[in-house]
mmCIF file of C-alpha atoms and ligand atoms in Angstrom:
data_model
loop_
_atom_site.group_PDB
_atom_site.id
_atom_site.type_symbol
_atom_site.label_atom_id
_atom_site.label_comp_id
_atom_site.label_asym_id
_atom_site.label_seq_id
_atom_site.Cartn_x
_atom_site.Cartn_y
_atom_site.Cartn_z
ATOM 1 C CA UNK P 14 -8.680 -1.927 20.285
ATOM 2 C CA UNK P 15 -9.546 -1.835 16.565
ATOM 3 C CA UNK P 16 -5.979 -3.190 14.448
ATOM 4 C CA UNK P 17 -6.263 -2.670 10.209
ATOM 5 C CA UNK P 18 -3.746 -3.751 8.238
ATOM 6 C CA UNK P 19 -3.417 -2.150 4.502
ATOM 7 C CA UNK P 20 -1.329 -4.649 2.172
ATOM 8 C CA UNK P 21 0.200 -3.606 -0.797
ATOM 9 C CA UNK P 22 3.191 -3.501 -2.580
ATOM 10 C CA UNK P 23 3.816 -0.128 -2.070
ATOM 11 C CA UNK P 24 6.617 0.187 -4.866
ATOM 12 C CA UNK P 25 7.419 2.331 -4.389
ATOM 13 C CA UNK P 26 3.855 4.148 -1.951
ATOM 14 C CA UNK P 27 2.395 7.160 -4.041
ATOM 15 C CA UNK P 28 0.746 9.840 -2.864
ATOM 16 C CA UNK P 29 -2.407 7.966 -2.641
ATOM 17 C CA UNK P 30 -1.409 5.131 -0.247
ATOM 18 C CA UNK P 31 -0.215 7.155 1.815
ATOM 19 C CA UNK P 32 -3.799 9.339 1.382
ATOM 20 C CA UNK P 33 -5.139 6.672 2.463
ATOM 21 C CA UNK P 34 -2.567 5.438 5.385
ATOM 22 C CA UNK P 35 -4.022 9.153 6.500
ATOM 23 C CA UNK P 36 -7.781 8.341 6.391
ATOM 24 C CA UNK P 37 -7.266 4.557 7.754
ATOM 25 C CA UNK P 38 -6.637 6.023 11.019
ATOM 26 C CA UNK P 39 -9.968 7.215 10.916
ATOM 27 C CA UNK P 40 -11.614 4.311 11.612
ATOM 28 C CA UNK P 41 -8.648 2.184 13.925
ATOM 29 C CA UNK P 42 -6.494 2.742 16.908
ATOM 30 C CA UNK P 43 -3.540 1.419 15.004
ATOM 31 C CA UNK P 44 -2.357 0.342 12.013
ATOM 32 C CA UNK P 45 -0.409 -2.036 10.237
ATOM 33 C CA UNK P 46 1.152 -1.562 6.261
ATOM 34 C CA UNK P 47 2.431 -4.742 5.433
ATOM 35 C CA UNK P 48 4.529 -4.848 2.429
ATOM 36 C CA UNK P 49 3.868 -7.868 0.396
ATOM 37 C CA UNK P 50 6.443 -10.205 -0.469
ATOM 38 C CA UNK P 51 5.417 -11.521 -3.871
ATOM 39 C CA UNK P 52 8.250 -12.980 -6.013
ATOM 40 C CA UNK P 53 5.631 -13.129 -8.796
ATOM 41 C CA UNK P 54 4.888 -9.003 -9.003
ATOM 42 C CA UNK P 55 8.337 -8.063 -10.950
ATOM 43 C CA UNK P 56 8.786 -4.213 -9.516
ATOM 44 C CA UNK P 57 11.702 -2.158 -9.265
ATOM 45 C CA UNK P 58 12.234 -2.845 -5.111
ATOM 46 C CA UNK P 59 13.427 -5.334 -2.298
ATOM 47 C CA UNK P 60 10.987 -5.803 0.047
ATOM 48 C CA UNK P 61 13.397 -3.405 3.008
ATOM 49 C CA UNK P 62 14.105 -0.932 0.463
ATOM 50 C CA UNK P 63 9.956 -0.542 0.489
ATOM 51 C CA UNK P 64 9.425 -0.526 4.049
ATOM 52 C CA UNK P 65 12.038 1.993 4.763
ATOM 53 C CA UNK P 66 10.544 4.844 1.714
ATOM 54 C CA UNK P 67 7.037 3.417 4.479
ATOM 55 C CA UNK P 68 9.283 4.735 6.986
ATOM 56 C CA UNK P 69 10.944 7.108 5.635
ATOM 57 C CA UNK P 70 7.195 9.495 5.301
ATOM 58 C CA UNK P 71 5.012 8.240 7.722
ATOM 59 C CA UNK P 72 8.690 9.109 10.155
ATOM 60 C CA UNK P 73 7.032 10.630 13.674
ATOM 61 C CA UNK P 74 3.617 11.191 11.966
ATOM 62 C CA UNK P 75 1.904 8.482 14.403
ATOM 63 C CA UNK P 76 2.984 6.090 16.738
ATOM 64 C CA UNK P 77 -0.248 4.064 15.914
ATOM 65 C CA UNK P 78 2.050 2.945 12.428
ATOM 66 C CA UNK P 79 3.593 0.125 12.401
ATOM 67 C CA UNK P 80 5.592 -0.759 9.152
ATOM 68 C CA UNK P 81 5.805 -4.596 8.520
ATOM 69 C CA UNK P 82 6.560 -7.304 5.454
ATOM 70 C CA UNK P 83 4.704 -10.728 4.986
ATOM 71 C CA UNK P 84 4.531 -13.732 2.915
ATOM 72 C CA UNK P 85 1.434 -16.106 2.221
ATOM 73 C CA UNK P 86 -1.649 -15.825 3.171
ATOM 74 C CA UNK P 87 -2.992 -11.785 4.328
ATOM 75 C CA UNK P 88 -5.623 -13.772 7.472
ATOM 76 C CA UNK P 89 -2.223 -15.447 8.916
ATOM 77 C CA UNK P 90 -1.059 -12.187 9.972
ATOM 78 C CA UNK P 91 -3.292 -10.843 11.008
ATOM 79 C CA UNK P 92 -3.750 -14.001 12.861
ATOM 80 C CA UNK P 93 -0.177 -13.609 14.149
ATOM 81 C CA UNK P 94 -1.018 -9.915 14.531
ATOM 82 C CA UNK P 95 -4.406 -10.138 16.806
ATOM 83 C CA UNK P 96 -5.823 -7.410 13.167
ATOM 84 C CA UNK P 97 -9.314 -6.810 12.900
ATOM 85 C CA UNK P 98 -9.817 -5.283 9.440
ATOM 86 C CA UNK P 99 -8.625 -5.457 6.153
ATOM 87 C CA UNK P 100 -7.894 -2.185 4.341
ATOM 88 C CA UNK P 101 -7.659 -1.274 0.254
ATOM 89 C CA UNK P 102 -7.647 1.244 -1.227
ATOM 90 C CA UNK P 103 -10.049 1.542 -4.382
ATOM 91 C CA UNK P 104 -9.760 3.145 -7.437
ATOM 92 C CA UNK P 105 -11.368 2.808 -10.421
ATOM 93 C CA UNK P 106 -13.906 0.307 -11.318
ATOM 94 C CA UNK P 107 -11.304 -1.799 -12.212
ATOM 95 C CA UNK P 108 -9.948 -2.213 -8.948
ATOM 96 C CA UNK P 109 -13.624 -3.029 -7.416
ATOM 97 C CA UNK P 110 -14.262 -6.485 -9.108
ATOM 98 C CA UNK P 111 -10.613 -7.448 -8.165
ATOM 99 C CA UNK P 112 -11.024 -5.728 -4.715
ATOM 100 C CA UNK P 113 -14.066 -7.638 -4.398
ATOM 101 C CA UNK P 114 -12.414 -10.909 -4.980
ATOM 102 C CA UNK P 115 -10.563 -11.069 -2.312
ATOM 103 C CA UNK P 116 -12.385 -9.149 0.566
ATOM 104 C CA UNK P 117 -15.166 -12.516 -0.275
ATOM 105 C CA UNK P 118 -12.114 -14.992 -0.334
ATOM 106 C CA UNK P 119 -10.295 -13.363 2.801
ATOM 107 C CA UNK P 120 -14.342 -13.684 4.500
ATOM 108 C CA UNK P 121 -14.250 -17.682 4.085
ATOM 109 C CA UNK P 122 -11.312 -18.239 4.454
ATOM 110 C CA UNK P 123 -11.285 -16.306 8.161
ATOM 111 C CA UNK P 124 -14.334 -17.705 8.887
ATOM 112 C CA UNK P 125 -16.155 -14.607 8.299
ATOM 113 C CA UNK P 126 -13.989 -12.608 11.453
ATOM 114 C CA UNK P 127 -12.334 -10.762 8.775
ATOM 115 C CA UNK P 128 -13.987 -7.893 7.260
ATOM 116 C CA UNK P 129 -12.827 -6.225 4.295
ATOM 117 C CA UNK P 130 -12.817 -2.226 4.189
ATOM 118 C CA UNK P 131 -12.328 0.042 1.612
ATOM 119 C CA UNK P 132 -11.062 4.204 1.659
ATOM 120 C CA UNK P 133 -11.706 5.562 -1.477
ATOM 121 C CA UNK P 134 -9.069 7.253 -3.450
ATOM 122 C CA UNK P 135 -9.912 9.701 -3.773
ATOM 123 C CA UNK P 136 -10.670 11.858 -6.626
ATOM 124 C CA UNK P 137 -7.058 13.203 -7.916
ATOM 125 C CA UNK P 138 -5.255 10.350 -7.264
ATOM 126 C CA UNK P 139 -8.064 8.437 -8.828
ATOM 127 C CA UNK P 140 -5.951 6.571 -11.845
ATOM 128 C CA UNK P 141 -2.095 6.686 -9.783
ATOM 129 C CA UNK P 142 -0.435 3.623 -9.455
ATOM 130 C CA UNK P 143 3.441 2.092 -8.443
ATOM 131 C CA UNK P 144 3.819 1.423 -12.042
ATOM 132 C CA UNK P 145 2.619 4.283 -13.295
ATOM 133 C CA UNK P 146 5.529 6.350 -11.372
ATOM 134 C CA UNK P 147 7.885 3.971 -12.495
ATOM 135 C CA UNK P 148 6.851 4.695 -15.676
ATOM 136 C CA UNK P 149 7.157 7.785 -15.111
ATOM 137 C CA UNK P 150 11.366 8.064 -13.823
ATOM 138 C CA UNK P 151 12.031 5.767 -16.481
ATOM 139 C CA UNK P 152 11.261 8.703 -19.694
ATOM 140 C CA UNK P 153 12.242 11.555 -16.728
ATOM 141 C CA UNK P 154 8.552 13.013 -16.627
ATOM 142 C CA UNK P 155 8.258 14.691 -13.267
ATOM 143 C CA UNK P 156 6.741 13.381 -10.357
ATOM 144 C CA UNK P 157 6.386 15.438 -7.719
ATOM 145 C CA UNK P 158 2.513 15.149 -8.319
ATOM 146 C CA UNK P 159 2.598 11.229 -7.842
ATOM 147 C CA UNK P 160 4.958 10.622 -5.106
ATOM 148 C CA UNK P 161 6.404 13.085 -2.030
ATOM 149 C CA UNK P 162 9.990 14.383 -2.596
ATOM 150 C CA UNK P 163 11.488 12.206 -0.255
ATOM 151 C CA UNK P 164 10.554 9.904 -2.412
ATOM 152 C CA UNK P 165 11.188 10.992 -5.722
ATOM 153 C CA UNK P 166 14.136 11.274 -4.899
ATOM 154 C CA UNK P 167 15.230 7.494 -5.175
ATOM 155 C CA UNK P 168 12.879 6.911 -7.531
ATOM 156 C CA UNK P 169 14.567 9.060 -9.848
ATOM 157 C CA UNK P 170 18.060 7.059 -8.507
ATOM 158 C CA UNK P 171 16.537 3.620 -9.262
ATOM 159 C CA UNK P 172 15.771 4.800 -12.570
ATOM 160 C CA UNK P 173 19.761 5.633 -13.821
ATOM 161 C CA UNK P 174 20.473 2.717 -12.187
ATOM 162 C CA UNK P 175 18.549 0.681 -13.963
ATOM 163 C CA UNK P 176 18.609 2.397 -17.870
ATOM 164 C CA UNK P 177 22.666 1.422 -16.125
HETATM 165 P P1 ADP S 208 -0.221 -1.027 -7.155
HETATM 166 O O1 ADP S 208 1.125 -0.697 -6.715
HETATM 167 O O2 ADP S 208 -1.443 -0.986 -8.476
HETATM 168 O O3 ADP S 208 -0.393 0.384 -6.748
HETATM 169 P P2 ADP S 208 -0.143 -1.733 -4.527
HETATM 170 O O4 ADP S 208 0.035 -3.309 -4.632
HETATM 171 O O5 ADP S 208 0.603 -1.320 -4.269
HETATM 172 O O6 ADP S 208 -1.345 -0.999 -5.533
HETATM 173 O O7 ADP S 208 -1.645 -1.271 -3.665
HETATM 174 C C1 ADP S 208 -1.708 -1.800 -2.105
HETATM 175 C C2 ADP S 208 -3.856 -0.993 -1.897
HETATM 176 O O8 ADP S 208 -3.958 0.188 -2.106
HETATM 177 C C3 ADP S 208 -4.187 -1.438 -2.621
HETATM 178 O O9 ADP S 208 -6.268 -1.948 -2.524
HETATM 179 C C4 ADP S 208 -4.736 -0.494 -3.888
HETATM 180 O O10 ADP S 208 -5.765 -0.287 -4.505
HETATM 181 C C5 ADP S 208 -4.551 0.909 -3.394
HETATM 182 N N1 ADP S 208 -3.678 1.568 -3.527
HETATM 183 C C6 ADP S 208 -3.118 1.580 -4.551
HETATM 184 N N2 ADP S 208 -2.544 3.350 -5.832
HETATM 185 C C7 ADP S 208 -3.691 3.970 -4.950
HETATM 186 C C8 ADP S 208 -4.425 5.201 -4.825
HETATM 187 N N3 ADP S 208 -3.696 6.104 -5.789
HETATM 188 N N4 ADP S 208 -5.402 6.096 -4.244
HETATM 189 C C9 ADP S 208 -5.612 4.745 -3.607
HETATM 190 N N5 ADP S 208 -5.340 3.170 -3.418
HETATM 191 C C10 ADP S 208 -4.968 3.029 -3.787
#
């Protein structure tokens, strides 16, 4: 059984992330969406909120998807979960440099056990990031092109509390 791990901040989960999740199911038997507990990245949502949003979206979609959180080294999390491949989404060229560095590092740190597979972003989501969703929400722009309607409601509510 091939278990893939799609790790990220998902702050919040966007249509681009969701597209990668759906495509990942074509190449894995099981997919773990791993929400990073990264205290150095300043976002809007707590770990639990980010996980809940993902669960809300995938809902009954698939019993092949699990949502978990992780701390520390990704390859340790992979080992604990019996996972084989890391899935990453690739947007513009700027992602490539950064992602390639991580792919090499994870390959070496796992003694060549773990491979990274890149899924190209869909054309329409090439320039979509969670930070652009947060920025759009702050200025009251439409969010429907970036995130699912259910997520848009949550993001709008959060923007209100942030604006105070
Ligand atoms: P960001 O905060 O930049 O949106 P995350 O840390 O949540 O990103 O990203 C997790 C993974 O999803 C990364 O591999 C990232 O490149 C990928 N990703 C992010 N947005 C998209 C998108 N619009 N299309 C495809 N992949 C994406």
